[in-house]
Amino acid sequence: MTALVALALAVTGCGSTATPAGRPAHTAPAAPDRVEPLEPSPAPVLPVTVSSGDGTPVTVSSADRVVPLTGSLSEIVHTLGLGRQVVARDITATFEQAAQLPVVTRGHDVSAESVLSLRPTLVLAETTTGPAEAIQQIRDAGIPVLVVAPAKSLEDVPKRISAVAAALGVKEAGEQLNQRTAERIAAARTVIPAATGKRPRVAFLYLRGTASVYLLGGSDSGAASLLEAAGAVDTGKDSGLGKDFTPITSEALAAAAPDAILVMSKGLESVGGVDGLVKIPGVAQTPAGMDRRVLTVDDGVLLNYGPRTDQVLTSLITQLYGKAT
C-alpha cells in the first residue's frame, strides 16, 4: 500500500452519512469489526519454499509464530484459520481478533527489535513496508520474510491470499478462501440496480483535517476498482488523474463533478463531519456537495482488498442505491 493509504488505515472508527431532508439515508448497517476464519482450522504442511515479492526465495519451516506487518496481511492469516499463530500486529490491524496483540510498529515504521523479541518463525510484509533497514535486520537474524505486492484492485485479492496461504503451508485453505471470497463478492454485486441512465460519479477524498491534508484520489488511489465494481465511476480516474492522490482544488472538483463523495470514516470525522466537508473549497459547488451525499467506509477495511472486500462492496452499494427490494 502507499504511505498515504497506510496513514489512512492507522485508525478506524464509525462515520456517518448525511442526506438532505426528504431524501432517504442510504446507510449500511455497521457490522462487527471481526474476520470470519475458515473452519476447521487447516494444519500447515511445512517446510515450503516460496518466491517473495522482492525476488528472494523464502523457506518457511514453521508457522507457529507469525508476524504480519500490515492489517491486510493480518486479516488474511486470521481468516485462513491461523489466527492463534499470530503473535503481533502492526497499528492498522484493528479487527477484534487482532486488537489485543502487541504492536511492533512505531507509527508506520517497523521496529526490528520489537519483531525479533517475539521470536517469529515467519514475518509477512509488503513491498512498501519499511524502513528497508528494519526488514533487512529481521532477515539477517535468520527469520523468513515473505514480501507481498500491495493491493490496488479486486484482481489482487486472490493473488495475495494465495501467496500468504502458500507461505503458511495451507495452500488448499487458500483455494477455499479464494472461492468463498469470490462468491461473496459476486453475490454483493447482484443487488446493483440495472443501469437506467448514467452511472453515479464518485470522488474519493483522503482527508486529515487535523493535519490540513485534503487530497483527491486518482487512478492509482486504490478506490477505482471498488467503485467500478459497485457500478459507479471513479471521477479521479475518469478525469485523467494518473497519480494516487493530488491536492484538492476547486477546479479539480468542478472537473470531476461527483454525484457522491467517498471518504474514510475517520477522515470525515477529522473535518467535522459533513458540515465540515462541504466547507472545503469546491466541495459545496459539486452535485455531491449540494446534495450532501457522502459515502463512508471504515478506514481499516476500505482498501484492504482481502477476505472482507465483499462487505466493503455491500456497504458502498447500499449507500449508493439503498437496500435492494
PDB file of C-alpha atoms in Angstrom:
ATOM      1  CA  MET A   1       0.000   0.000   0.000  1.00  0.00           C
ATOM      2  CA  THR A   2       1.123   3.597  -0.440  1.00  0.00           C
ATOM      3  CA  ALA A   3       2.403   5.502   2.582  1.00  0.00           C
ATOM      4  CA  LEU A   4      -0.705   7.653   2.296  1.00  0.00           C
ATOM      5  CA  VAL A   5      -3.014   4.656   2.454  1.00  0.00           C
ATOM      6  CA  ALA A   6      -1.045   3.269   5.373  1.00  0.00           C
ATOM      7  CA  LEU A   7      -1.659   6.512   7.225  1.00  0.00           C
ATOM      8  CA  ALA A   8      -5.347   6.305   6.465  1.00  0.00           C
ATOM      9  CA  LEU A   9      -5.542   2.795   7.865  1.00  0.00           C
ATOM     10  CA  ALA A  10      -3.832   3.771  11.086  1.00  0.00           C
ATOM     11  CA  VAL A  11      -7.124   4.430  12.800  1.00  0.00           C
ATOM     12  CA  THR A  12     -10.567   3.009  12.349  1.00  0.00           C
ATOM     13  CA  GLY A  13     -13.959   4.064  13.534  1.00  0.00           C
ATOM     14  CA  CYS A  14     -17.513   4.756  12.550  1.00  0.00           C
ATOM     15  CA  GLY A  15     -18.536   7.749  10.500  1.00  0.00           C
ATOM     16  CA  SER A  16     -21.946   8.847   9.353  1.00  0.00           C
ATOM     17  CA  THR A  17     -23.632   9.615   6.095  1.00  0.00           C
ATOM     18  CA  ALA A  18     -25.871  12.599   5.761  1.00  0.00           C
ATOM     19  CA  THR A  19     -28.542  13.363   3.192  1.00  0.00           C
ATOM     20  CA  PRO A  20     -30.788  16.362   2.736  1.00  0.00           C
ATOM     21  CA  ALA A  21     -34.214  16.495   4.306  1.00  0.00           C
ATOM     22  CA  GLY A  22     -36.784  14.404   2.494  1.00  0.00           C
ATOM     23  CA  ARG A  23     -34.185  12.106   0.952  1.00  0.00           C
ATOM     24  CA  PRO A  24     -33.691   8.577   2.309  1.00  0.00           C
ATOM     25  CA  ALA A  25     -30.403   7.972   4.055  1.00  0.00           C
ATOM     26  CA  HIS A  26     -28.696   5.078   2.299  1.00  0.00           C
ATOM     27  CA  THR A  27     -26.657   3.999   5.302  1.00  0.00           C
ATOM     28  CA  ALA A  28     -25.243   0.494   5.512  1.00  0.00           C
ATOM     29  CA  PRO A  29     -25.643  -1.146   8.920  1.00  0.00           C
ATOM     30  CA  ALA A  30     -22.448  -1.292  10.922  1.00  0.00           C
ATOM     31  CA  ALA A  31     -21.008  -4.798  11.045  1.00  0.00           C
ATOM     32  CA  PRO A  32     -18.862  -6.075  13.918  1.00  0.00           C
ATOM     33  CA  ASP A  33     -15.188  -5.454  13.209  1.00  0.00           C
ATOM     34  CA  ARG A  34     -14.318  -9.134  13.022  1.00  0.00           C
ATOM     35  CA  VAL A  35     -12.954 -11.520  10.451  1.00  0.00           C
ATOM     36  CA  GLU A  36     -14.578 -14.884   9.732  1.00  0.00           C
ATOM     37  CA  PRO A  37     -11.971 -17.676   9.916  1.00  0.00           C
ATOM     38  CA  LEU A  38     -12.252 -20.838   7.869  1.00  0.00           C
ATOM     39  CA  GLU A  39     -13.372 -23.882   9.820  1.00  0.00           C
ATOM     40  CA  PRO A  40     -11.900 -26.238  10.676  1.00  0.00           C
ATOM     41  CA  SER A  41      -8.513 -24.573  11.022  1.00  0.00           C
ATOM     42  CA  PRO A  42      -6.048 -26.025   8.500  1.00  0.00           C
ATOM     43  CA  ALA A  43      -2.846 -27.810   9.529  1.00  0.00           C
ATOM     44  CA  PRO A  44       0.232 -26.290   7.865  1.00  0.00           C
ATOM     45  CA  VAL A  45       2.275 -28.646   5.712  1.00  0.00           C
ATOM     46  CA  LEU A  46       5.862 -27.448   6.009  1.00  0.00           C
ATOM     47  CA  PRO A  47       8.610 -26.805   5.080  1.00  0.00           C
ATOM     48  CA  VAL A  48       7.879 -24.936   1.870  1.00  0.00           C
ATOM     49  CA  THR A  49       9.964 -22.667  -0.309  1.00  0.00           C
ATOM     50  CA  VAL A  50       8.157 -19.785  -1.977  1.00  0.00           C
ATOM     51  CA  SER A  51       9.187 -16.758  -4.000  1.00  0.00           C
ATOM     52  CA  SER A  52       8.965 -13.441  -2.205  1.00  0.00           C
ATOM     53  CA  GLY A  53       7.630 -10.379  -3.996  1.00  0.00           C
ATOM     54  CA  ASP A  54      11.086  -8.805  -3.889  1.00  0.00           C
ATOM     55  CA  GLY A  55      12.585 -11.778  -5.714  1.00  0.00           C
ATOM     56  CA  THR A  56      14.049 -13.514  -2.672  1.00  0.00           C
ATOM     57  CA  PRO A  57      13.394 -17.257  -2.226  1.00  0.00           C
ATOM     58  CA  VAL A  58      11.922 -17.860   1.238  1.00  0.00           C
ATOM     59  CA  THR A  59      11.916 -21.205   3.040  1.00  0.00           C
ATOM     60  CA  VAL A  60       9.371 -21.500   5.823  1.00  0.00           C
ATOM     61  CA  SER A  61       9.826 -24.349   8.303  1.00  0.00           C
ATOM     62  CA  SER A  62       7.310 -23.300  10.949  1.00  0.00           C
ATOM     63  CA  ALA A  63       4.105 -21.249  11.095  1.00  0.00           C
ATOM     64  CA  ASP A  64       3.946 -21.348  14.885  1.00  0.00           C
ATOM     65  CA  ARG A  65       4.759 -17.651  15.409  1.00  0.00           C
ATOM     66  CA  VAL A  66       3.660 -15.374  12.587  1.00  0.00           C
ATOM     67  CA  VAL A  67       4.073 -11.585  12.471  1.00  0.00           C
ATOM     68  CA  PRO A  68       2.091  -9.840   9.696  1.00  0.00           C
ATOM     69  CA  LEU A  69       3.270  -6.254   9.250  1.00  0.00           C
ATOM     70  CA  THR A  70       0.097  -4.822   7.672  1.00  0.00           C
ATOM     71  CA  GLY A  71      -3.528  -5.011   8.714  1.00  0.00           C
ATOM     72  CA  SER A  72      -4.481  -6.540   5.386  1.00  0.00           C
ATOM     73  CA  LEU A  73      -1.975  -9.389   5.718  1.00  0.00           C
ATOM     74  CA  SER A  74      -3.032  -9.968   9.317  1.00  0.00           C
ATOM     75  CA  GLU A  75      -6.633 -10.219   8.147  1.00  0.00           C
ATOM     76  CA  ILE A  76      -5.688 -12.891   5.607  1.00  0.00           C
ATOM     77  CA  VAL A  77      -3.780 -15.011   8.153  1.00  0.00           C
ATOM     78  CA  HIS A  78      -6.617 -14.866  10.660  1.00  0.00           C
ATOM     79  CA  THR A  79      -9.228 -15.631   8.013  1.00  0.00           C
ATOM     80  CA  LEU A  80      -7.243 -18.635   6.807  1.00  0.00           C
ATOM     81  CA  GLY A  81      -7.839 -20.017  10.303  1.00  0.00           C
ATOM     82  CA  LEU A  82      -4.336 -19.481  11.682  1.00  0.00           C
ATOM     83  CA  GLY A  83      -5.049 -16.562  13.982  1.00  0.00           C
ATOM     84  CA  ARG A  84      -3.733 -18.417  17.022  1.00  0.00           C
ATOM     85  CA  GLN A  85      -0.283 -18.477  15.460  1.00  0.00           C
ATOM     86  CA  VAL A  86      -0.186 -14.690  15.040  1.00  0.00           C
ATOM     87  CA  VAL A  87       1.907 -13.171  17.833  1.00  0.00           C
ATOM     88  CA  ALA A  88       1.930  -9.462  16.909  1.00  0.00           C
ATOM     89  CA  ARG A  89       0.329  -6.844  14.710  1.00  0.00           C
ATOM     90  CA  ASP A  90       1.026  -3.512  13.146  1.00  0.00           C
ATOM     91  CA  ILE A  91      -1.061  -0.499  14.059  1.00  0.00           C
ATOM     92  CA  THR A  92      -3.503  -0.975  11.169  1.00  0.00           C
ATOM     93  CA  ALA A  93      -4.753  -4.396  12.324  1.00  0.00           C
ATOM     94  CA  THR A  94      -7.686  -3.231  14.427  1.00  0.00           C
ATOM     95  CA  PHE A  95     -10.230  -6.014  13.938  1.00  0.00           C
ATOM     96  CA  GLU A  96     -11.406  -7.787  17.074  1.00  0.00           C
ATOM     97  CA  GLN A  97      -9.325 -10.954  16.864  1.00  0.00           C
ATOM     98  CA  ALA A  98      -6.076  -8.987  16.486  1.00  0.00           C
ATOM     99  CA  ALA A  99      -6.781  -5.950  18.633  1.00  0.00           C
ATOM    100  CA  GLN A 100      -5.076  -7.219  21.796  1.00  0.00           C
ATOM    101  CA  LEU A 101      -1.851  -8.359  20.146  1.00  0.00           C
ATOM    102  CA  PRO A 102       1.347  -6.373  20.814  1.00  0.00           C
ATOM    103  CA  VAL A 103       2.116  -3.672  18.246  1.00  0.00           C
ATOM    104  CA  VAL A 104       5.520  -3.907  16.550  1.00  0.00           C
ATOM    105  CA  THR A 105       5.417  -0.667  14.591  1.00  0.00           C
ATOM    106  CA  ARG A 106       6.143   2.885  15.633  1.00  0.00           C
ATOM    107  CA  GLY A 107       3.741   4.934  13.594  1.00  0.00           C
ATOM    108  CA  HIS A 108       4.137   3.012  10.356  1.00  0.00           C
ATOM    109  CA  ASP A 109       7.799   2.146  10.747  1.00  0.00           C
ATOM    110  CA  VAL A 110       8.611  -1.423  11.687  1.00  0.00           C
ATOM    111  CA  SER A 111      10.621  -1.891  14.857  1.00  0.00           C
ATOM    112  CA  ALA A 112      13.010  -4.742  14.089  1.00  0.00           C
ATOM    113  CA  GLU A 113      13.839  -5.088  17.773  1.00  0.00           C
ATOM    114  CA  SER A 114      10.173  -5.484  18.706  1.00  0.00           C
ATOM    115  CA  VAL A 115       9.639  -8.075  15.981  1.00  0.00           C
ATOM    116  CA  LEU A 116      12.733 -10.101  16.899  1.00  0.00           C
ATOM    117  CA  SER A 117      11.878 -10.058  20.595  1.00  0.00           C
ATOM    118  CA  LEU A 118       8.796 -12.172  19.797  1.00  0.00           C
ATOM    119  CA  ARG A 119      10.879 -14.939  18.179  1.00  0.00           C
ATOM    120  CA  PRO A 120       8.830 -15.125  14.961  1.00  0.00           C
ATOM    121  CA  THR A 121       9.089 -18.094  12.616  1.00  0.00           C
ATOM    122  CA  LEU A 122       7.635 -16.088   9.693  1.00  0.00           C
ATOM    123  CA  VAL A 123       7.252 -12.363   9.007  1.00  0.00           C
ATOM    124  CA  LEU A 124       4.849 -11.119   6.339  1.00  0.00           C
ATOM    125  CA  ALA A 125       5.430  -7.704   4.765  1.00  0.00           C
ATOM    126  CA  GLU A 126       4.528  -5.669   1.692  1.00  0.00           C
ATOM    127  CA  THR A 127       6.896  -4.074  -0.787  1.00  0.00           C
ATOM    128  CA  THR A 128       6.126  -0.713   0.813  1.00  0.00           C
ATOM    129  CA  THR A 129       6.784  -1.902   4.382  1.00  0.00           C
ATOM    130  CA  GLY A 130       9.746  -0.153   5.918  1.00  0.00           C
ATOM    131  CA  PRO A 131      12.193   1.065   6.718  1.00  0.00           C
ATOM    132  CA  ALA A 132      14.193  -1.248   4.478  1.00  0.00           C
ATOM    133  CA  GLU A 133      16.916  -1.456   7.118  1.00  0.00           C
ATOM    134  CA  ALA A 134      14.456  -2.974   9.597  1.00  0.00           C
ATOM    135  CA  ILE A 135      13.332  -5.633   7.131  1.00  0.00           C
ATOM    136  CA  GLN A 136      16.944  -6.485   6.330  1.00  0.00           C
ATOM    137  CA  GLN A 137      17.777  -6.679  10.046  1.00  0.00           C
ATOM    138  CA  ILE A 138      14.997  -9.219  10.533  1.00  0.00           C
ATOM    139  CA  ARG A 139      16.273 -11.250   7.579  1.00  0.00           C
ATOM    140  CA  ASP A 140      19.848 -11.054   8.835  1.00  0.00           C
ATOM    141  CA  ALA A 141      18.640 -12.622  12.080  1.00  0.00           C
ATOM    142  CA  GLY A 142      17.601 -15.676  10.057  1.00  0.00           C
ATOM    143  CA  ILE A 143      13.852 -15.040  10.101  1.00  0.00           C
ATOM    144  CA  PRO A 144      11.983 -15.895   6.873  1.00  0.00           C
ATOM    145  CA  VAL A 145      10.390 -12.729   5.480  1.00  0.00           C
ATOM    146  CA  LEU A 146       7.757 -13.016   2.751  1.00  0.00           C
ATOM    147  CA  VAL A 147       7.152  -9.769   0.862  1.00  0.00           C
ATOM    148  CA  VAL A 148       3.797  -9.456  -0.920  1.00  0.00           C
ATOM    149  CA  ALA A 149       2.862  -6.894  -3.569  1.00  0.00           C
ATOM    150  CA  PRO A 150       0.444  -4.238  -2.257  1.00  0.00           C
ATOM    151  CA  ALA A 151      -3.220  -4.390  -3.223  1.00  0.00           C
ATOM    152  CA  LYS A 152      -4.646  -1.959  -5.753  1.00  0.00           C
ATOM    153  CA  SER A 153      -7.699  -3.706  -7.197  1.00  0.00           C
ATOM    154  CA  LEU A 154     -10.092  -6.631  -6.909  1.00  0.00           C
ATOM    155  CA  GLU A 155      -7.780  -8.668  -9.127  1.00  0.00           C
ATOM    156  CA  ASP A 156      -5.162  -8.554  -6.359  1.00  0.00           C
ATOM    157  CA  VAL A 157      -7.374 -10.316  -3.782  1.00  0.00           C
ATOM    158  CA  PRO A 158      -6.796 -13.941  -4.876  1.00  0.00           C
ATOM    159  CA  LYS A 159      -3.102 -13.299  -5.576  1.00  0.00           C
ATOM    160  CA  ARG A 160      -2.467 -12.080  -2.039  1.00  0.00           C
ATOM    161  CA  ILE A 161      -4.494 -14.824  -0.373  1.00  0.00           C
ATOM    162  CA  SER A 162      -2.680 -17.470  -2.432  1.00  0.00           C
ATOM    163  CA  ALA A 163       0.745 -16.018  -1.644  1.00  0.00           C
ATOM    164  CA  VAL A 164       0.122 -15.950   2.101  1.00  0.00           C
ATOM    165  CA  ALA A 165      -1.509 -19.390   2.139  1.00  0.00           C
ATOM    166  CA  ALA A 166       1.410 -20.917   0.223  1.00  0.00           C
ATOM    167  CA  ALA A 167       3.950 -19.483   2.678  1.00  0.00           C
ATOM    168  CA  LEU A 168       1.954 -20.814   5.624  1.00  0.00           C
ATOM    169  CA  GLY A 169       1.764 -24.288   4.118  1.00  0.00           C
ATOM    170  CA  VAL A 170      -2.026 -24.180   3.770  1.00  0.00           C
ATOM    171  CA  LYS A 171      -2.409 -23.947   0.008  1.00  0.00           C
ATOM    172  CA  GLU A 172      -5.751 -25.768  -0.051  1.00  0.00           C
ATOM    173  CA  ALA A 173      -7.151 -23.416   2.571  1.00  0.00           C
ATOM    174  CA  GLY A 174      -6.073 -20.530   0.339  1.00  0.00           C
ATOM    175  CA  GLU A 175      -8.009 -22.027  -2.555  1.00  0.00           C
ATOM    176  CA  GLN A 176     -11.042 -22.472  -0.309  1.00  0.00           C
ATOM    177  CA  LEU A 177     -10.826 -18.880   0.931  1.00  0.00           C
ATOM    178  CA  ASN A 178     -10.397 -17.569  -2.604  1.00  0.00           C
ATOM    179  CA  GLN A 179     -13.522 -19.406  -3.694  1.00  0.00           C
ATOM    180  CA  ARG A 180     -15.515 -18.135  -0.722  1.00  0.00           C
ATOM    181  CA  THR A 181     -14.318 -14.574  -1.255  1.00  0.00           C
ATOM    182  CA  ALA A 182     -15.068 -14.608  -4.992  1.00  0.00           C
ATOM    183  CA  GLU A 183     -18.562 -15.984  -4.393  1.00  0.00           C
ATOM    184  CA  ARG A 184     -19.311 -13.325  -1.791  1.00  0.00           C
ATOM    185  CA  ILE A 185     -18.033 -10.504  -3.996  1.00  0.00           C
ATOM    186  CA  ALA A 186     -20.179 -11.784  -6.858  1.00  0.00           C
ATOM    187  CA  ALA A 187     -23.206 -12.034  -4.561  1.00  0.00           C
ATOM    188  CA  ALA A 188     -22.679  -8.471  -3.316  1.00  0.00           C
ATOM    189  CA  ARG A 189     -22.742  -7.191  -6.891  1.00  0.00           C
ATOM    190  CA  THR A 190     -26.035  -8.906  -7.775  1.00  0.00           C
ATOM    191  CA  VAL A 191     -28.007  -6.218  -5.922  1.00  0.00           C
ATOM    192  CA  ILE A 192     -26.693  -3.353  -8.069  1.00  0.00           C
ATOM    193  CA  PRO A 193     -29.741  -1.885  -9.844  1.00  0.00           C
ATOM    194  CA  ALA A 194     -29.915  -2.352 -13.583  1.00  0.00           C
ATOM    195  CA  ALA A 195     -28.500   0.662 -15.393  1.00  0.00           C
ATOM    196  CA  THR A 196     -31.241   3.117 -16.332  1.00  0.00           C
ATOM    197  CA  GLY A 197     -29.058   6.081 -17.160  1.00  0.00           C
ATOM    198  CA  LYS A 198     -25.599   7.377 -16.381  1.00  0.00           C
ATOM    199  CA  ARG A 199     -23.622   5.649 -13.678  1.00  0.00           C
ATOM    200  CA  PRO A 200     -23.150   7.557 -10.403  1.00  0.00           C
ATOM    201  CA  ARG A 201     -19.919   9.519 -10.312  1.00  0.00           C
ATOM    202  CA  VAL A 202     -17.993   9.210  -7.051  1.00  0.00           C
ATOM    203  CA  ALA A 203     -14.929  11.157  -5.920  1.00  0.00           C
ATOM    204  CA  PHE A 204     -12.652   9.501  -3.356  1.00  0.00           C
ATOM    205  CA  LEU A 205     -11.239  12.101  -0.967  1.00  0.00           C
ATOM    206  CA  TYR A 206      -8.475  11.495   1.539  1.00  0.00           C
ATOM    207  CA  LEU A 207      -8.943  13.845   4.468  1.00  0.00           C
ATOM    208  CA  ARG A 208      -6.980  14.544   7.619  1.00  0.00           C
ATOM    209  CA  GLY A 209      -8.301  17.840   8.859  1.00  0.00           C
ATOM    210  CA  THR A 210      -6.028  17.913  11.893  1.00  0.00           C
ATOM    211  CA  ALA A 211      -3.026  17.931   9.547  1.00  0.00           C
ATOM    212  CA  SER A 212      -4.666  20.109   6.865  1.00  0.00           C
ATOM    213  CA  VAL A 213      -4.425  17.266   4.353  1.00  0.00           C
ATOM    214  CA  TYR A 214      -7.140  17.336   1.663  1.00  0.00           C
ATOM    215  CA  LEU A 215      -6.494  15.099  -1.334  1.00  0.00           C
ATOM    216  CA  LEU A 216      -8.445  13.827  -4.328  1.00  0.00           C
ATOM    217  CA  GLY A 217      -7.918  10.214  -5.347  1.00  0.00           C
ATOM    218  CA  GLY A 218      -6.701   9.466  -8.856  1.00  0.00           C
ATOM    219  CA  SER A 219      -6.491   6.274 -10.891  1.00  0.00           C
ATOM    220  CA  ASP A 220      -3.829   4.811  -8.590  1.00  0.00           C
ATOM    221  CA  SER A 221      -5.560   5.538  -5.260  1.00  0.00           C
ATOM    222  CA  GLY A 222      -6.906   2.011  -4.943  1.00  0.00           C
ATOM    223  CA  ALA A 223     -10.558   3.049  -4.874  1.00  0.00           C
ATOM    224  CA  ALA A 224     -11.299   2.895  -8.614  1.00  0.00           C
ATOM    225  CA  SER A 225     -11.675  -0.884  -8.752  1.00  0.00           C
ATOM    226  CA  LEU A 226     -14.119  -0.881  -5.827  1.00  0.00           C
ATOM    227  CA  LEU A 227     -16.214   1.933  -7.233  1.00  0.00           C
ATOM    228  CA  GLU A 228     -16.347   0.338 -10.669  1.00  0.00           C
ATOM    229  CA  ALA A 229     -17.379  -2.992  -9.104  1.00  0.00           C
ATOM    230  CA  ALA A 230     -20.169  -1.096  -7.328  1.00  0.00           C
ATOM    231  CA  GLY A 231     -21.427   0.208 -10.655  1.00  0.00           C
ATOM    232  CA  ALA A 232     -20.024   3.711 -10.223  1.00  0.00           C
ATOM    233  CA  VAL A 233     -17.429   5.874 -11.963  1.00  0.00           C
ATOM    234  CA  ASP A 234     -14.301   6.949 -10.104  1.00  0.00           C
ATOM    235  CA  THR A 235     -14.182  10.630 -11.026  1.00  0.00           C
ATOM    236  CA  GLY A 236     -10.464  10.981 -10.349  1.00  0.00           C
ATOM    237  CA  LYS A 237      -9.633   8.211 -12.780  1.00  0.00           C
ATOM    238  CA  ASP A 238     -12.245   9.459 -15.251  1.00  0.00           C
ATOM    239  CA  SER A 239     -10.760  12.956 -15.090  1.00  0.00           C
ATOM    240  CA  GLY A 240      -7.342  11.620 -16.041  1.00  0.00           C
ATOM    241  CA  LEU A 241      -5.658  11.983 -12.657  1.00  0.00           C
ATOM    242  CA  GLY A 242      -2.911   9.405 -13.051  1.00  0.00           C
ATOM    243  CA  LYS A 243      -1.319   9.658  -9.615  1.00  0.00           C
ATOM    244  CA  ASP A 244      -2.635   8.112  -6.433  1.00  0.00           C
ATOM    245  CA  PHE A 245      -3.645  11.444  -4.888  1.00  0.00           C
ATOM    246  CA  THR A 246      -3.465  15.127  -5.746  1.00  0.00           C
ATOM    247  CA  PRO A 247      -4.311  18.182  -3.622  1.00  0.00           C
ATOM    248  CA  ILE A 248      -7.957  19.159  -3.798  1.00  0.00           C
ATOM    249  CA  THR A 249      -8.675  22.280  -5.828  1.00  0.00           C
ATOM    250  CA  SER A 250     -11.964  23.873  -6.787  1.00  0.00           C
ATOM    251  CA  GLU A 251     -11.017  23.390 -10.425  1.00  0.00           C
ATOM    252  CA  ALA A 252     -10.300  19.665  -9.991  1.00  0.00           C
ATOM    253  CA  LEU A 253     -13.573  19.096  -8.151  1.00  0.00           C
ATOM    254  CA  ALA A 254     -15.507  21.049 -10.747  1.00  0.00           C
ATOM    255  CA  ALA A 255     -13.986  18.899 -13.496  1.00  0.00           C
ATOM    256  CA  ALA A 256     -14.769  15.736 -11.535  1.00  0.00           C
ATOM    257  CA  ALA A 257     -18.389  16.787 -10.886  1.00  0.00           C
ATOM    258  CA  PRO A 258     -19.090  13.919  -8.457  1.00  0.00           C
ATOM    259  CA  ASP A 259     -22.636  12.871  -7.582  1.00  0.00           C
ATOM    260  CA  ALA A 260     -21.293  11.433  -4.313  1.00  0.00           C
ATOM    261  CA  ILE A 261     -18.112  11.665  -2.270  1.00  0.00           C
ATOM    262  CA  LEU A 262     -16.388   8.649  -0.705  1.00  0.00           C
ATOM    263  CA  VAL A 263     -14.337   9.202   2.430  1.00  0.00           C
ATOM    264  CA  MET A 264     -12.855   7.091   5.177  1.00  0.00           C
ATOM    265  CA  SER A 265     -14.842   7.436   8.369  1.00  0.00           C
ATOM    266  CA  LYS A 266     -12.004   8.904  10.425  1.00  0.00           C
ATOM    267  CA  GLY A 267     -11.253  11.334   7.618  1.00  0.00           C
ATOM    268  CA  LEU A 268     -14.815  12.618   7.697  1.00  0.00           C
ATOM    269  CA  GLU A 269     -14.657  12.890  11.461  1.00  0.00           C
ATOM    270  CA  SER A 270     -11.387  14.850  11.232  1.00  0.00           C
ATOM    271  CA  VAL A 271     -13.035  17.660   9.254  1.00  0.00           C
ATOM    272  CA  GLY A 272     -16.100  17.894  11.462  1.00  0.00           C
ATOM    273  CA  GLY A 273     -18.464  15.593   9.594  1.00  0.00           C
ATOM    274  CA  VAL A 274     -20.473  16.531   6.518  1.00  0.00           C
ATOM    275  CA  ASP A 275     -20.858  20.118   7.746  1.00  0.00           C
ATOM    276  CA  GLY A 276     -17.083  20.489   7.718  1.00  0.00           C
ATOM    277  CA  LEU A 277     -16.646  18.598   4.482  1.00  0.00           C
ATOM    278  CA  VAL A 278     -18.784  20.991   2.465  1.00  0.00           C
ATOM    279  CA  LYS A 279     -16.644  23.887   3.727  1.00  0.00           C
ATOM    280  CA  ILE A 280     -13.594  22.530   1.895  1.00  0.00           C
ATOM    281  CA  PRO A 281     -13.137  24.806  -1.148  1.00  0.00           C
ATOM    282  CA  GLY A 282     -15.010  23.486  -4.144  1.00  0.00           C
ATOM    283  CA  VAL A 283     -16.952  20.713  -2.398  1.00  0.00           C
ATOM    284  CA  ALA A 284     -20.163  22.678  -1.883  1.00  0.00           C
ATOM    285  CA  GLN A 285     -20.291  23.528  -5.591  1.00  0.00           C
ATOM    286  CA  THR A 286     -20.310  19.887  -6.724  1.00  0.00           C
ATOM    287  CA  PRO A 287     -23.542  17.894  -7.150  1.00  0.00           C
ATOM    288  CA  ALA A 288     -22.398  15.751  -4.211  1.00  0.00           C
ATOM    289  CA  GLY A 289     -21.803  18.775  -2.018  1.00  0.00           C
ATOM    290  CA  MET A 290     -25.104  20.396  -2.910  1.00  0.00           C
ATOM    291  CA  ASP A 291     -26.933  17.142  -2.081  1.00  0.00           C
ATOM    292  CA  ARG A 292     -24.659  16.429   0.909  1.00  0.00           C
ATOM    293  CA  ARG A 293     -24.282  12.920  -0.477  1.00  0.00           C
ATOM    294  CA  VAL A 294     -21.386  11.282   1.337  1.00  0.00           C
ATOM    295  CA  LEU A 295     -20.361   7.615   1.468  1.00  0.00           C
ATOM    296  CA  THR A 296     -18.226   6.408   4.373  1.00  0.00           C
ATOM    297  CA  VAL A 297     -16.367   3.166   4.989  1.00  0.00           C
ATOM    298  CA  ASP A 298     -14.167   2.350   7.973  1.00  0.00           C
ATOM    299  CA  ASP A 299     -10.502   3.123   7.479  1.00  0.00           C
ATOM    300  CA  GLY A 300      -9.406  -0.383   8.448  1.00  0.00           C
ATOM    301  CA  VAL A 301     -11.214  -2.194   5.622  1.00  0.00           C
ATOM    302  CA  LEU A 302     -11.807   0.171   2.701  1.00  0.00           C
ATOM    303  CA  LEU A 303      -8.648  -0.524   0.705  1.00  0.00           C
ATOM    304  CA  ASN A 304      -7.591  -3.847   2.215  1.00  0.00           C
ATOM    305  CA  TYR A 305      -8.652  -5.916  -0.821  1.00  0.00           C
ATOM    306  CA  GLY A 306      -8.955  -9.140   1.114  1.00  0.00           C
ATOM    307  CA  PRO A 307     -11.479 -11.562   2.611  1.00  0.00           C
ATOM    308  CA  ARG A 308     -13.804  -8.748   3.708  1.00  0.00           C
ATOM    309  CA  THR A 309     -13.929  -6.872   0.413  1.00  0.00           C
ATOM    310  CA  ASP A 310     -17.453  -8.153  -0.169  1.00  0.00           C
ATOM    311  CA  GLN A 311     -18.509  -6.247   2.963  1.00  0.00           C
ATOM    312  CA  VAL A 312     -16.942  -3.072   1.589  1.00  0.00           C
ATOM    313  CA  LEU A 313     -18.798  -3.533  -1.704  1.00  0.00           C
ATOM    314  CA  THR A 314     -22.075  -4.208   0.105  1.00  0.00           C
ATOM    315  CA  SER A 315     -21.631  -1.022   2.112  1.00  0.00           C
ATOM    316  CA  LEU A 316     -20.848   1.070  -0.983  1.00  0.00           C
ATOM    317  CA  ILE A 317     -23.759  -0.391  -2.961  1.00  0.00           C
ATOM    318  CA  THR A 318     -26.210   0.123  -0.100  1.00  0.00           C
ATOM    319  CA  GLN A 319     -25.105   3.718   0.390  1.00  0.00           C
ATOM    320  CA  LEU A 320     -25.239   4.430  -3.344  1.00  0.00           C
ATOM    321  CA  TYR A 321     -28.563   2.839  -4.169  1.00  0.00           C
ATOM    322  CA  GLY A 322     -30.329   1.928  -0.940  1.00  0.00           C
ATOM    323  CA  LYS A 323     -31.288  -1.588   0.084  1.00  0.00           C
ATOM    324  CA  ALA A 324     -32.413  -3.890  -2.658  1.00  0.00           C
ATOM    325  CA  THR A 325     -36.128  -4.605  -2.636  1.00  0.00           C
TER     326      THR A 325
END
